[in-house]
Coordinates of C-alpha atoms in Angstrom, one line a residue:
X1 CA -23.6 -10.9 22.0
X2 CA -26.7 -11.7 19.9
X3 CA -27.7 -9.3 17.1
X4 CA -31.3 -8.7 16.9
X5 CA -32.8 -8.3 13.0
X6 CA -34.0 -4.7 13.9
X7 CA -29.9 -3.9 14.9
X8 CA -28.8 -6.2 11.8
X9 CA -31.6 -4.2 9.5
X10 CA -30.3 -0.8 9.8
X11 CA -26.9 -1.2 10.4
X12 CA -24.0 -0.1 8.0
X13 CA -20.9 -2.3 6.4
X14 CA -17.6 -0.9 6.6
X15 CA -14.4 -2.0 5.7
X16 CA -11.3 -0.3 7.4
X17 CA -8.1 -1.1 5.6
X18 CA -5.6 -1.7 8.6
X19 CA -1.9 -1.1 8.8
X20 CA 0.6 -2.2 11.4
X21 CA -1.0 -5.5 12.2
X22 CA 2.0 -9.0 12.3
X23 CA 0.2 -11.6 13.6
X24 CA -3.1 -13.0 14.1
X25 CA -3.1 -11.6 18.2
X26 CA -2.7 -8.5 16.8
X27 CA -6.0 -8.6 14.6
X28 CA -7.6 -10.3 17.6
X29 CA -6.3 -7.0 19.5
X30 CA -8.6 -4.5 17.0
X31 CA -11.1 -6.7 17.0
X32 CA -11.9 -6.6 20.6
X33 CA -11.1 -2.8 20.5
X34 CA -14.2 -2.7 18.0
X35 CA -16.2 -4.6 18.9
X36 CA -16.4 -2.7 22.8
X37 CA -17.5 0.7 20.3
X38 CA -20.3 2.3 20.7
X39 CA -23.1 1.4 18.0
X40 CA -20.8 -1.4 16.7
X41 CA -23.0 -4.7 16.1
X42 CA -20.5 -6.6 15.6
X43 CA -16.6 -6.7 14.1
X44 CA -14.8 -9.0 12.3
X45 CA -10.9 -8.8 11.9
X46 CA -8.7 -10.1 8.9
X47 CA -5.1 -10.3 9.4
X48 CA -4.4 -11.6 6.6
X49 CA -6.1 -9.6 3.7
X50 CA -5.6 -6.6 6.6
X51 CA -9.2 -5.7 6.8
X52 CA -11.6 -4.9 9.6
X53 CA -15.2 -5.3 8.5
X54 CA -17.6 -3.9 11.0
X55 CA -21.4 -3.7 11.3
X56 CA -22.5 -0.4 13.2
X57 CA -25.3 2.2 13.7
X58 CA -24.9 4.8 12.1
X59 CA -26.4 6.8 14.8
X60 CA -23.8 5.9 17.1
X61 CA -20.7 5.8 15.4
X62 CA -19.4 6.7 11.8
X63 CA -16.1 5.9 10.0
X64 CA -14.1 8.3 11.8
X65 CA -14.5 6.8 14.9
X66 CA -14.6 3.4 13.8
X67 CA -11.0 4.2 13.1
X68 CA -10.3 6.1 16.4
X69 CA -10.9 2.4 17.7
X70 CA -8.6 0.9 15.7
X71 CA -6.2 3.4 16.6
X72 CA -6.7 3.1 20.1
X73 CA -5.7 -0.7 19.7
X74 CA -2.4 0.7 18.4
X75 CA -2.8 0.0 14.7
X76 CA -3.5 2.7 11.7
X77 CA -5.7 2.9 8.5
X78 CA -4.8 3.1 5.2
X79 CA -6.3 6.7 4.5
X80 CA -6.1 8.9 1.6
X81 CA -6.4 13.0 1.0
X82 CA -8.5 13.8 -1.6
X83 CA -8.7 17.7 -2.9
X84 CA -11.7 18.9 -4.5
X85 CA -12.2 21.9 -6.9
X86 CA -16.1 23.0 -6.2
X87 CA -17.6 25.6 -8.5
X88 CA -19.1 28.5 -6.6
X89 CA -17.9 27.6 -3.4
X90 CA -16.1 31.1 -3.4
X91 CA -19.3 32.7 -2.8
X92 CA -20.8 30.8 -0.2
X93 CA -21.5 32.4 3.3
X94 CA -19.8 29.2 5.1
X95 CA -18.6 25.5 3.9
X96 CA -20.3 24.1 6.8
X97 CA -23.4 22.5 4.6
X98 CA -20.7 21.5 2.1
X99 CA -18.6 19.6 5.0
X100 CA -21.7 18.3 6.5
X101 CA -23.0 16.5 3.4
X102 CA -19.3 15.2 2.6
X103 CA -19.1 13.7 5.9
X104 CA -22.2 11.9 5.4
X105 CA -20.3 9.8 2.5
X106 CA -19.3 6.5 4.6
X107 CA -15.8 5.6 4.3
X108 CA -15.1 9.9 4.9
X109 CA -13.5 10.7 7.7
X110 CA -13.2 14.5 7.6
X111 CA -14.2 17.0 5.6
X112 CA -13.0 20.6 5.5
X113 CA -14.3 23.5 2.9
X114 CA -12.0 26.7 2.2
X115 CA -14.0 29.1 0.2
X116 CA -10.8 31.2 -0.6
X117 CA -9.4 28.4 -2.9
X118 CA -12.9 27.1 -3.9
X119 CA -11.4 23.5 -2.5
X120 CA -12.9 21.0 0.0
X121 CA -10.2 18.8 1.5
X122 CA -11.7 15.0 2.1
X123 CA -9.9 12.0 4.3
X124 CA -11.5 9.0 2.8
X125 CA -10.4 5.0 3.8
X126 CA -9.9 4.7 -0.1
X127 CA -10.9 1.7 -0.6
X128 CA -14.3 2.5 0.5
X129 CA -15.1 5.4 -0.9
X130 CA -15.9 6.5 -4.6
X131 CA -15.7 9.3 -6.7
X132 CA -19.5 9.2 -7.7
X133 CA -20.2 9.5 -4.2
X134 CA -17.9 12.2 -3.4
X135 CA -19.4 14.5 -6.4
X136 CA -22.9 13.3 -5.6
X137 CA -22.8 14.5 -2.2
X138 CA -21.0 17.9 -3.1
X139 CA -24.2 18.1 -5.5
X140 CA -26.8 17.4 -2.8
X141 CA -24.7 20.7 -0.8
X142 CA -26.2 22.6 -4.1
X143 CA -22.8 22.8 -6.1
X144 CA -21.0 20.8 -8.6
X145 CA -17.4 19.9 -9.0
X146 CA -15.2 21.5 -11.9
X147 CA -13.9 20.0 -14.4

């Protein structure tokens, strides 16, 4: 399929660390599975550095599905649990604005505030996302991290 410049302009990079792939079929096996994704533009398997990098709108897809695909080929992404302490959180009415502007952060996959402990609990493809980002976005929920 042909990208246009107008799909090629506003899509998003993202690099999905994959596990479980042996051979070069199976990298051929998540690519295809991407590549049939809604808003993906297009999808470009590794096997050997184990990376899918994949062009997509971001108003059709976002990281977690991205990795739902690869999943749904049979394969799994290196992900990691990050724990956040976020000052004030405690007194908010709900995390929901807090979880919103987390999952906005590409490379998160989930986000998920508990104002009893003051904690947000992030899945992140590790590789792809960074502290700064993580902080900046808990800052743009009107909070700040503690130290």
């Amino acid at each position: 399929m042909a990208v246009s410049g107008a799909e090629r302009a506003t899509a998003e990079r993202l690099t999905i660390p994959v596990t479980g792939m042996t051979c070069a079929a199976c990298a051929s096996r998540v690519q295809r599975k991407l590549e049939r994704g809604a808003g993906v533009v297009e999808a470009a398997v590794n096997f050997g550095t184990e990376r899918a990098t994949v062009l997509y709108d971001p108003s059709q897809a976002d990281a977690a599905a991205l990795v739902k695909l690869v999943e749904a080929a049979g394969y799994g992404a290196r992900t990691e649990a990050v724990t956040l302490q976020v000052a004030g959180l405690e007194w908010a009415a709900s995390g929901e604005p807090l979880e919103r502007a987390l999952a906005k952060v590409p490379g998160v996959l989930s986000a998920t505030a508990n104002l009893a402990t003051r904690q947000a609990r992030v899945e992140v493809l590790p590789e792809v996302v960074q502290a700064a980002a993580l902080e900046q976005a808990v800052q743009r929920a009107g909070y700040r991290l503690e130290e």
